[in-house]
PDB file of C-alpha atoms in Angstrom:
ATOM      1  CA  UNK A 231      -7.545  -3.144   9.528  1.00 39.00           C
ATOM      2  CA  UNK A 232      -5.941  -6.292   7.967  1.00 43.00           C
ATOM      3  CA  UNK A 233      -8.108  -6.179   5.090  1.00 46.00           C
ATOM      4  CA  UNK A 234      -7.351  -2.695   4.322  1.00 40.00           C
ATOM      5  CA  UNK A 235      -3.890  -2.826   4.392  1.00 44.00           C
ATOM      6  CA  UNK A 236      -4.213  -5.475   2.591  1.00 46.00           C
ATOM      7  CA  UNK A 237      -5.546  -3.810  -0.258  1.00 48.00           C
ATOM      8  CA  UNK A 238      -3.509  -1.537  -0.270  1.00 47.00           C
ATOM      9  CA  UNK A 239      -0.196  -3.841  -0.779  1.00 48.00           C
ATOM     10  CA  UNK A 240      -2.454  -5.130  -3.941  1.00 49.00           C
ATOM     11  CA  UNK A 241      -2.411  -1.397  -5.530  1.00 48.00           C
ATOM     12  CA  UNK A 242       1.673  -1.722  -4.653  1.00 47.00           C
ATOM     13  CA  UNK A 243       1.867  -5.215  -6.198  1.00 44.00           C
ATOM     14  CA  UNK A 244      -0.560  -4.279  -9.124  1.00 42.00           C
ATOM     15  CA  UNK A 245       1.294  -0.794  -9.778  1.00 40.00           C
ATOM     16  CA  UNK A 246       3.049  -1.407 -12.319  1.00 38.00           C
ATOM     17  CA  UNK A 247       4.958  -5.108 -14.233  1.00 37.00           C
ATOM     18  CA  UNK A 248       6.895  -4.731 -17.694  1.00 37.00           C
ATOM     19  CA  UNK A 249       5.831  -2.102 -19.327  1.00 36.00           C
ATOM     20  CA  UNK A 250       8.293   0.598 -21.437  1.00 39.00           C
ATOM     21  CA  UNK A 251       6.298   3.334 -23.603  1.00 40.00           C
ATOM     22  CA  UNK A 252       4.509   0.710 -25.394  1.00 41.00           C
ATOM     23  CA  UNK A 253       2.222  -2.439 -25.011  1.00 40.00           C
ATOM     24  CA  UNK A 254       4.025  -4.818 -23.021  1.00 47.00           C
ATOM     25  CA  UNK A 255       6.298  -6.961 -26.277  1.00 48.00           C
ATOM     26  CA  UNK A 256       7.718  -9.238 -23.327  1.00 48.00           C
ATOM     27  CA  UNK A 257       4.236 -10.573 -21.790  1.00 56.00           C
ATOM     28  CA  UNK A 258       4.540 -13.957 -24.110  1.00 58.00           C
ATOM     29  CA  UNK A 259       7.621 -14.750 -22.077  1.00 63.00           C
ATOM     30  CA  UNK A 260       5.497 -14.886 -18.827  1.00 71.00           C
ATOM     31  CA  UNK A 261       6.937 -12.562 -17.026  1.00 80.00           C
ATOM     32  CA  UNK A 262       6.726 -13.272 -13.124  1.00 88.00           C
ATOM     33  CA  UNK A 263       7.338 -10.734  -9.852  1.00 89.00           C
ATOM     34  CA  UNK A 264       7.566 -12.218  -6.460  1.00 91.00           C
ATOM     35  CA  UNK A 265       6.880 -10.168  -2.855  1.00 91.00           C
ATOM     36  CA  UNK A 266       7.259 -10.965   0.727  1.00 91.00           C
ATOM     37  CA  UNK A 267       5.285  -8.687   3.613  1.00 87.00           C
ATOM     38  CA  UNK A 268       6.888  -7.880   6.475  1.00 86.00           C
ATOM     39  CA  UNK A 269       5.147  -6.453  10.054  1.00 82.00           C
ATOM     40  CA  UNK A 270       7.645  -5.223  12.107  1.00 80.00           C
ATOM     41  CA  UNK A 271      10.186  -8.099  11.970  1.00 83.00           C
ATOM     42  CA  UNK A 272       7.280 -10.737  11.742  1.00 86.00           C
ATOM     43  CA  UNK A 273       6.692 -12.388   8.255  1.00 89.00           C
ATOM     44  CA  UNK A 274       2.914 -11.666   7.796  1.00 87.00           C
ATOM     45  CA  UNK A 275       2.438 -12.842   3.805  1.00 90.00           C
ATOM     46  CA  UNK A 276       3.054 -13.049   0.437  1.00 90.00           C
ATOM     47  CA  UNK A 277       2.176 -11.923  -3.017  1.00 88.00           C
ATOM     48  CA  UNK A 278       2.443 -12.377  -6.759  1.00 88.00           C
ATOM     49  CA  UNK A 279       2.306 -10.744 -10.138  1.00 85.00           C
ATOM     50  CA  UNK A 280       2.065 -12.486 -13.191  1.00 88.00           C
ATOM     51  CA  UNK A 281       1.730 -11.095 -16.879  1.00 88.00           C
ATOM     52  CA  UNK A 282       1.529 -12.779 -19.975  1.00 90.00           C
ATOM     53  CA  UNK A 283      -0.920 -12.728 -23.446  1.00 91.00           C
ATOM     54  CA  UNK A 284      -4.162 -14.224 -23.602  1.00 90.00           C
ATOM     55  CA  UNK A 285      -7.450 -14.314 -25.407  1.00 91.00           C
ATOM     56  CA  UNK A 286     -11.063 -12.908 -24.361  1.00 91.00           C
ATOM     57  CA  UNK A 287     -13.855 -13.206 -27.103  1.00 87.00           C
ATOM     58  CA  UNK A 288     -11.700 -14.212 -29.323  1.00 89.00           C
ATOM     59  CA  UNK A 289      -9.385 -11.102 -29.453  1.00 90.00           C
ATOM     60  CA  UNK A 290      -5.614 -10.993 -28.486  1.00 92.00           C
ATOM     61  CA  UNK A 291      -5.082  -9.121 -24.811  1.00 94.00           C
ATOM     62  CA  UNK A 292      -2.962  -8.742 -22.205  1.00 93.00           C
ATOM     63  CA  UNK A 293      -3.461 -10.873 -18.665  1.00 94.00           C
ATOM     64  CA  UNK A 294      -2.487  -9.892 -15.634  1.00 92.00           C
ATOM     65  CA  UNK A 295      -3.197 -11.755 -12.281  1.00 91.00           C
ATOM     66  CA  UNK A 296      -2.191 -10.628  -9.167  1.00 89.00           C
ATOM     67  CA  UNK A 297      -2.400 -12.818  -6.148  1.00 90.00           C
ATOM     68  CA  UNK A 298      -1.991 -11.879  -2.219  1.00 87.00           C
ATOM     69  CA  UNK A 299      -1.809 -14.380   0.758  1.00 89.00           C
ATOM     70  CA  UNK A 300      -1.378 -14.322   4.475  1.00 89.00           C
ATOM     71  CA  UNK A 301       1.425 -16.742   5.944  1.00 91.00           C
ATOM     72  CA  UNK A 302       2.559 -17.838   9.132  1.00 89.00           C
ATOM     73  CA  UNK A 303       0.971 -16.846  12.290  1.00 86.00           C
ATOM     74  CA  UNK A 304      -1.087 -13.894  10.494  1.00 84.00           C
ATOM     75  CA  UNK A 305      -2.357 -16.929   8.330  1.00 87.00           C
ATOM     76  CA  UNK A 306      -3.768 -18.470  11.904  1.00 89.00           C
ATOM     77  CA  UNK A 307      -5.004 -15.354  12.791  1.00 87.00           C
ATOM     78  CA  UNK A 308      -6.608 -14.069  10.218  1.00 85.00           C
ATOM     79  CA  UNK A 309      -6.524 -15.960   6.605  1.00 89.00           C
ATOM     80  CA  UNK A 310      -6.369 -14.010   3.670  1.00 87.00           C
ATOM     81  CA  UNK A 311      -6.025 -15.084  -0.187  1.00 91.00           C
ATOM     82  CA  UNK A 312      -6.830 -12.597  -2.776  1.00 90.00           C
ATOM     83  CA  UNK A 313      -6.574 -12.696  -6.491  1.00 93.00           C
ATOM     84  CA  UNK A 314      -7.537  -9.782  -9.149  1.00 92.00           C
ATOM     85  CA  UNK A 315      -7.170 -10.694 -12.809  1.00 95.00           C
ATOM     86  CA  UNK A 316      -7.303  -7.905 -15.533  1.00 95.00           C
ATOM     87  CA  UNK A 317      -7.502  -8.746 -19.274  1.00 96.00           C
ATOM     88  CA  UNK A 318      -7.071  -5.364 -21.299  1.00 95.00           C
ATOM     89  CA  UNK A 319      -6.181  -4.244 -24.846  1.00 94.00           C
ATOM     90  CA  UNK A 320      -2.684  -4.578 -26.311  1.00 91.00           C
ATOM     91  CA  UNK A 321      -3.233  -1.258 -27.968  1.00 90.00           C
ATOM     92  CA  UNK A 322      -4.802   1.254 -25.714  1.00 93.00           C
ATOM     93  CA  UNK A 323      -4.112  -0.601 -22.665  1.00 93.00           C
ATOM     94  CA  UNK A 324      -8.000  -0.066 -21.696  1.00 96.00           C
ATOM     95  CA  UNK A 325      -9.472  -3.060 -19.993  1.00 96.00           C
ATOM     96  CA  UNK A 326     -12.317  -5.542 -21.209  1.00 97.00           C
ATOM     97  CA  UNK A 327     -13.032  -7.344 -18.401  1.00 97.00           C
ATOM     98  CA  UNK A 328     -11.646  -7.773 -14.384  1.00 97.00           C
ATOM     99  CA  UNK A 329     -12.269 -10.158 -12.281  1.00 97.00           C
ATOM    100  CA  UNK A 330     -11.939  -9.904  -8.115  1.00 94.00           C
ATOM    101  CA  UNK A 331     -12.015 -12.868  -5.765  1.00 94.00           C
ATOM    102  CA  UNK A 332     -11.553 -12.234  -2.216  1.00 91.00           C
ATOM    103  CA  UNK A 333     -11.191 -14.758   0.908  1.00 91.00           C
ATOM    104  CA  UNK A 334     -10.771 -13.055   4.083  1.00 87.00           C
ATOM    105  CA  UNK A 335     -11.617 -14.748   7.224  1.00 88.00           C
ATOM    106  CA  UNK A 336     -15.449 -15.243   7.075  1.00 92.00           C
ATOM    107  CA  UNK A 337     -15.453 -12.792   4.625  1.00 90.00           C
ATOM    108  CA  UNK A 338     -15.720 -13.980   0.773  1.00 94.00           C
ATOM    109  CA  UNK A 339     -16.769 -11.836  -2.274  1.00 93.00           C
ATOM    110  CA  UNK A 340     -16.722 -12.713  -6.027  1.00 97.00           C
ATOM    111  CA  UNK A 341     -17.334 -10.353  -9.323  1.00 97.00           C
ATOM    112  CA  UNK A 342     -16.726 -10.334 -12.798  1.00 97.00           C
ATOM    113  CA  UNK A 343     -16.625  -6.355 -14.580  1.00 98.00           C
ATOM    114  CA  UNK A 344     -17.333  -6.396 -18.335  1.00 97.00           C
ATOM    115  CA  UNK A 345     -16.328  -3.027 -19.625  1.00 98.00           C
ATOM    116  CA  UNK A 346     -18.535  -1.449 -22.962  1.00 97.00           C
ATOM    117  CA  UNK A 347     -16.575   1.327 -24.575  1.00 95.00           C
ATOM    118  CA  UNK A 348     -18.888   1.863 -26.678  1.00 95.00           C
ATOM    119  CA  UNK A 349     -21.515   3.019 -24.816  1.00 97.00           C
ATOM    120  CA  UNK A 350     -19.208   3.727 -21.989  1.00 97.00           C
ATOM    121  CA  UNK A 351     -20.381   1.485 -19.805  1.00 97.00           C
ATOM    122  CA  UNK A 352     -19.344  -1.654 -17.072  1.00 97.00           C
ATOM    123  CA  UNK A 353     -21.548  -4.470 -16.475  1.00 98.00           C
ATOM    124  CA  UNK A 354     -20.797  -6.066 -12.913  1.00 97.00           C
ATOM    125  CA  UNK A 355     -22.686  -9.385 -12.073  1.00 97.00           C
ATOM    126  CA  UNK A 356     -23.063  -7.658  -8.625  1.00 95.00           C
ATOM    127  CA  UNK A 357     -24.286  -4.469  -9.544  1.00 95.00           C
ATOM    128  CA  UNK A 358     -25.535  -5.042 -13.216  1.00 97.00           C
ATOM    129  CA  UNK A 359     -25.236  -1.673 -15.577  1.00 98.00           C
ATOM    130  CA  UNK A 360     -23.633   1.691 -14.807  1.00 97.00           C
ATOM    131  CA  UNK A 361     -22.423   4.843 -16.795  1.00 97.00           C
ATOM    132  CA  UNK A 362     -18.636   5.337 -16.285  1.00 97.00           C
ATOM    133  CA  UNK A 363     -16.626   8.140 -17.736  1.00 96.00           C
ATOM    134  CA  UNK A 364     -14.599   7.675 -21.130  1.00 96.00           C
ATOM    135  CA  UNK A 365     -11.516   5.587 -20.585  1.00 96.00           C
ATOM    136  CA  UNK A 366     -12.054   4.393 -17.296  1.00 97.00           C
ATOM    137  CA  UNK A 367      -9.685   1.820 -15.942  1.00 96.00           C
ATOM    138  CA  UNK A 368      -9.614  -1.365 -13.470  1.00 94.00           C
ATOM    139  CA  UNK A 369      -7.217  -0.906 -10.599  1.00 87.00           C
ATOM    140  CA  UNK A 370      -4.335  -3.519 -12.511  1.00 87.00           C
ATOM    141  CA  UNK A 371      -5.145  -1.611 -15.672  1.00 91.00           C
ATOM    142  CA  UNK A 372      -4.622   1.640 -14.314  1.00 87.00           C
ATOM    143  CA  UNK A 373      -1.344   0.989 -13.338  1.00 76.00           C
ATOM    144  CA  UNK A 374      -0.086  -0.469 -16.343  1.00 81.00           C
ATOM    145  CA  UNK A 375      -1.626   2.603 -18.503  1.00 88.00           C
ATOM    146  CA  UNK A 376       0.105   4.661 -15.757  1.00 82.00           C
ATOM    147  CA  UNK A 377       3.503   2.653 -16.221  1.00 80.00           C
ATOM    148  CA  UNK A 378       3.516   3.203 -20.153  1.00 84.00           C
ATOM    149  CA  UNK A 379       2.765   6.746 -19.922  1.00 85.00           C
ATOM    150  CA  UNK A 380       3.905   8.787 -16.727  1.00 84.00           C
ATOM    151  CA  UNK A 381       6.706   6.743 -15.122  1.00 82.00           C
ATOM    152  CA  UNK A 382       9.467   8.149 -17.070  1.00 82.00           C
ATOM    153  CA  UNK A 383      12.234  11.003 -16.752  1.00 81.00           C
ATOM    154  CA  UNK A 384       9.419  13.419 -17.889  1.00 86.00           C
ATOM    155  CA  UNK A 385       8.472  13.328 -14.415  1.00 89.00           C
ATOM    156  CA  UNK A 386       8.936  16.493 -12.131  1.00 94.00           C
ATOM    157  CA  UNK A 387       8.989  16.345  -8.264  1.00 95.00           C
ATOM    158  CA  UNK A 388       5.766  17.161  -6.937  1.00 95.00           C
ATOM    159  CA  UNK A 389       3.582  15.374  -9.916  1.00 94.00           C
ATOM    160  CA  UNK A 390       0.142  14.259  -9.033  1.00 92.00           C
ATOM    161  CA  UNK A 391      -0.655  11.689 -11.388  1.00 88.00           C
ATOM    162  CA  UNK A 392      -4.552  10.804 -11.630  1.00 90.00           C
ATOM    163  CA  UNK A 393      -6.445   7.837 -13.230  1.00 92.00           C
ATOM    164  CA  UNK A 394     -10.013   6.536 -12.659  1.00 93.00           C
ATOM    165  CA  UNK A 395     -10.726   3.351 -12.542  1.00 93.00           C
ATOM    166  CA  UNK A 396     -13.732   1.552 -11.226  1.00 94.00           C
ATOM    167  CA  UNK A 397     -12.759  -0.994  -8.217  1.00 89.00           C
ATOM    168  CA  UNK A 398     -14.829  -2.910  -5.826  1.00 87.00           C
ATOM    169  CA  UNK A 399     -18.310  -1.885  -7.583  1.00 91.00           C
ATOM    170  CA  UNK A 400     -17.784   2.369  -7.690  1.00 92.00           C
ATOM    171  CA  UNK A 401     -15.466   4.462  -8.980  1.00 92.00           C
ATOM    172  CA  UNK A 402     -12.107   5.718  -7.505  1.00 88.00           C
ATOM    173  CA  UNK A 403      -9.489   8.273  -8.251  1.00 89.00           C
ATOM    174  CA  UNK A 404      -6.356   6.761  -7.991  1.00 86.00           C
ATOM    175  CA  UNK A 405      -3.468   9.591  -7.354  1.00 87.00           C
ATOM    176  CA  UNK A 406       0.218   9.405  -6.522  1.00 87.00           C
ATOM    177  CA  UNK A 407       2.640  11.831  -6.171  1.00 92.00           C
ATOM    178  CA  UNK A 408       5.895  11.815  -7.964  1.00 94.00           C
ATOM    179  CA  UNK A 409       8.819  12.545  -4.463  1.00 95.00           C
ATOM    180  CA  UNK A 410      12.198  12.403  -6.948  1.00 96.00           C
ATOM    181  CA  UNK A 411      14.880   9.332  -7.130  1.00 95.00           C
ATOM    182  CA  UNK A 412      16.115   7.271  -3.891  1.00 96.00           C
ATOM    183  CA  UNK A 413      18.513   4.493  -4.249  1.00 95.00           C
ATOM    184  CA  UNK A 414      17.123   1.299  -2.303  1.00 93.00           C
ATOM    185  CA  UNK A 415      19.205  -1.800  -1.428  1.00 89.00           C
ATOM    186  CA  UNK A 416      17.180  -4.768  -1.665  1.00 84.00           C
ATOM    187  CA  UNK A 417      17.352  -8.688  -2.129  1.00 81.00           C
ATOM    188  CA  UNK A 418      18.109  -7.807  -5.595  1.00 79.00           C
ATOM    189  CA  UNK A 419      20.878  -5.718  -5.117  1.00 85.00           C
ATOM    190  CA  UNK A 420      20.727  -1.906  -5.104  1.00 90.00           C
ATOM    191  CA  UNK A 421      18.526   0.041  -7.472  1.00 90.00           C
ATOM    192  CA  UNK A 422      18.005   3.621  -8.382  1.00 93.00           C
ATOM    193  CA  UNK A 423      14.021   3.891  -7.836  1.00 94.00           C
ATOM    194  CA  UNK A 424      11.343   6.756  -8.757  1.00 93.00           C
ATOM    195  CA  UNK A 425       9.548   7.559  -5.056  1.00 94.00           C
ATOM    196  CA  UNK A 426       6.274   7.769  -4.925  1.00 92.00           C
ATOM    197  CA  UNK A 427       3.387   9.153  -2.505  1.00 90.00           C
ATOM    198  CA  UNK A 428       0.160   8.008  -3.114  1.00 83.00           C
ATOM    199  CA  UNK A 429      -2.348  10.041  -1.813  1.00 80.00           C
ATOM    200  CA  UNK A 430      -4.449   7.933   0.832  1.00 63.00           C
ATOM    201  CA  UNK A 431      -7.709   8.691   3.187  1.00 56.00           C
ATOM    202  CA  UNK A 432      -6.412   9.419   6.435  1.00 48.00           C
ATOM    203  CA  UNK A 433      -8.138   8.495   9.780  1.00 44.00           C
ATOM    204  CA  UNK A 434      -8.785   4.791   9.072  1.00 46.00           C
ATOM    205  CA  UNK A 435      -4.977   3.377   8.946  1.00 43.00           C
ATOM    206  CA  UNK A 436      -2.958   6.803   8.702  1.00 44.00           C
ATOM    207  CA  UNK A 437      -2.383   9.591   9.775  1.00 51.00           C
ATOM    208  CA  UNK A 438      -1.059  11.234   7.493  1.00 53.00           C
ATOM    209  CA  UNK A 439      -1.325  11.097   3.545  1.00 59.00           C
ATOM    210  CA  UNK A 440       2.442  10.707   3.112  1.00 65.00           C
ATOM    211  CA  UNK A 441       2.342   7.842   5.396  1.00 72.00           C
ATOM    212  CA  UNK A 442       2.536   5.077   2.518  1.00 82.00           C
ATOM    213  CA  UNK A 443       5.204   4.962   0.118  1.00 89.00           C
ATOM    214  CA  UNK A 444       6.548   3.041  -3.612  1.00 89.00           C
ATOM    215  CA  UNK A 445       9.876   2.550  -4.691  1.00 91.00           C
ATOM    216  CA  UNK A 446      10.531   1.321  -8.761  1.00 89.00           C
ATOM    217  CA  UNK A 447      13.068   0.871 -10.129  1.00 88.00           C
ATOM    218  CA  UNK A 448      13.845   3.869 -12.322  1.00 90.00           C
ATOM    219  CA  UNK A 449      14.754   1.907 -15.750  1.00 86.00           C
ATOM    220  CA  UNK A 450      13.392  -0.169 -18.580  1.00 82.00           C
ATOM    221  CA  UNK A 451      11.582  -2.967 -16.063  1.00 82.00           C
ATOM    222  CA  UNK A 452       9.991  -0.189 -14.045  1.00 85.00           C
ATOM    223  CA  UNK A 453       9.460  -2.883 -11.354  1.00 82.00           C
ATOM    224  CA  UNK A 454       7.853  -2.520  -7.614  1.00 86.00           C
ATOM    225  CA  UNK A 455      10.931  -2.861  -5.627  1.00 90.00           C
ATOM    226  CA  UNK A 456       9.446  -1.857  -1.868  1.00 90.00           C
ATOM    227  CA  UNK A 457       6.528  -0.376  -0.689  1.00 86.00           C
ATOM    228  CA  UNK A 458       6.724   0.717   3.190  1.00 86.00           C
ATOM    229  CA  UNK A 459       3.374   1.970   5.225  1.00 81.00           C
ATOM    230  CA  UNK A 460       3.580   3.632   8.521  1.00 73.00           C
ATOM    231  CA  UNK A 461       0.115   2.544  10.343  1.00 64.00           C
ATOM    232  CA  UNK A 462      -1.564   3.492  13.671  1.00 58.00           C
ATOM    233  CA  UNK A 463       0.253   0.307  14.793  1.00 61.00           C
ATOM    234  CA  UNK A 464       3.284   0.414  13.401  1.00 65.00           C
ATOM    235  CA  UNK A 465       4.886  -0.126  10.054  1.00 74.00           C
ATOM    236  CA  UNK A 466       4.222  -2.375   7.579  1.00 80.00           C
ATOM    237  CA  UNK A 467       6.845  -3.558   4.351  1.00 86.00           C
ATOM    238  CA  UNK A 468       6.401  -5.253   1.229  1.00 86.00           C
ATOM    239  CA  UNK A 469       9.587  -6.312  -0.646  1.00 91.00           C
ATOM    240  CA  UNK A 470      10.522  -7.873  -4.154  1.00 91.00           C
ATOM    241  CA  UNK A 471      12.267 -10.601  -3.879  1.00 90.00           C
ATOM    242  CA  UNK A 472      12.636 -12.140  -7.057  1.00 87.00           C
ATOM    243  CA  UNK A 473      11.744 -11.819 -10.931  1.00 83.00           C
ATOM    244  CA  UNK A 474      11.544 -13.551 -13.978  1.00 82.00           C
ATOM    245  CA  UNK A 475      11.914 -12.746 -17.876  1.00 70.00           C
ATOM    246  CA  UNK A 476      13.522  -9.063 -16.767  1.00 63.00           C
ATOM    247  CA  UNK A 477      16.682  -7.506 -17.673  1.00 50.00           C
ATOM    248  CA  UNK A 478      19.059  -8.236 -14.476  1.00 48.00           C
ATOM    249  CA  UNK A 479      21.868  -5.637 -15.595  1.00 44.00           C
ATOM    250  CA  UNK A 480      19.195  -2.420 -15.809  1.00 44.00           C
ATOM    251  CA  UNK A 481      17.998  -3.030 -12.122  1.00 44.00           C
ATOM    252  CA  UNK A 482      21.388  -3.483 -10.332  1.00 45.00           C
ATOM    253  CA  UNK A 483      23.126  -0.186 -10.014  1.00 42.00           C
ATOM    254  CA  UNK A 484      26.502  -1.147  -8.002  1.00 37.00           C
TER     255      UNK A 484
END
């Protein structure tokens, strides 16, 4: 259960960073987005989001790196500590290579994904060669391409938007559901957000498919400002609570 909600608080964290309609120009600032996770009124962890340029084979890409830890008494209980690194073209967004490193409990799983667009193809050190379809994505990727091209007042209540990306050594379908505009008060103040649904697999930790939801901010950032899930045992809630290298006036409202 942990592990999979988990996970899913990485696809919040990961969904989107700094993007507007174009390659991210602010990345070389090292832009930086901080979470806390709440269960119920417990503190149960913590995550990060961190985006800045970098170089793979020689050639000029974007880096993100997204870590997730346990704290407190869910720390005791049950450690987790996370980290997914993407490193993906400044042009088409597509990604090179990806990189997951997971340590939960006993549990502890490393790969490296080396994507061939050329013969549209990934190589995972776990799993060795596999076709893919054109354009495939990572999961951090995905959300960046997503953030450059669909989360913008184009938008119409209802949208499913759908990407696949390859994640955890097979392909998924990542889709969301575009719910309209909320206003959320947060640690930051309060911000006009886009609300999203994405579409989940009930019966494991929900029971419904609108039982997880994202709030971002509705302006230039396009930040993660709360993600909330309702679970068989009760409801879980991520928060931003700080930033770095953003504009502060476009994300307060009032």
């Amino acid at each position: 259960m942990l592990r999979f909600t988990l996970f899913l608080i990485s696809l919040f964290v990961l969904s989107t960073s700094t993007y507007s309609n174009t390659p991210v120009k602010s990345a070389d600032k090292g832009e930086h987005l901080k979470y806390v996770i709440h269960y119920g009124i417990v503190r149960g962890g913590k995550a990060s989001l961190k985006l800045k340029s970098g170089k793979i084979n020689g050639k000029e890409v974007y880096h993100a790196t997204l870590t997730g830890r346990t704290v407190g008494l869910f720390n005791t209980l049950y450690r987790v500590k996370d980290t997914y690194e993407s490193f993906f073209d400044k042009e088409t967004l597509l990604p090179i290579k990806a990189i997951r490193d997971i340590k939960e409990g006993s549990y502890k799983r490393y790969n490296e994904v080396t994507f061939d667009r050329e013969q549209n193809q990934i190589n995972s050190q776990r799993s060795g060669i596999k076709d893919v379809p054109v354009g495939i994505h990572d999961i951090l990727s995905a959300f960046y391409f997503a953030r450059a091209y669909y989360f913008n007042s184009d938008l119409e209540v209802g949208q499913v938007v759908k990407i696949q990306t390859y994640f955890a050594d097979e392909e998924f379908l990542l889709q969301f559901r575009f719910m309209g505009y909320e206003n959320i008060k947060s640690k930051i103040g309060n911000v006009k957000c886009y609300k999203f649904i994405p579409i989940v697999q009930t019966g494991r930790a929900f029971e419904d498919e609108d039982d997880m939801k994202i709030w971002i901010s509705a302006d230039a950032n396009k930040i993660p400002v709360r993600v909330q899930f309702d679970l068989f045992l009760g409801s879980l809630r991520c928060d931003l609570i700080n930033f770095s290298n953003f504009s502060t006036s476009s994300l307060r409202k009032n």
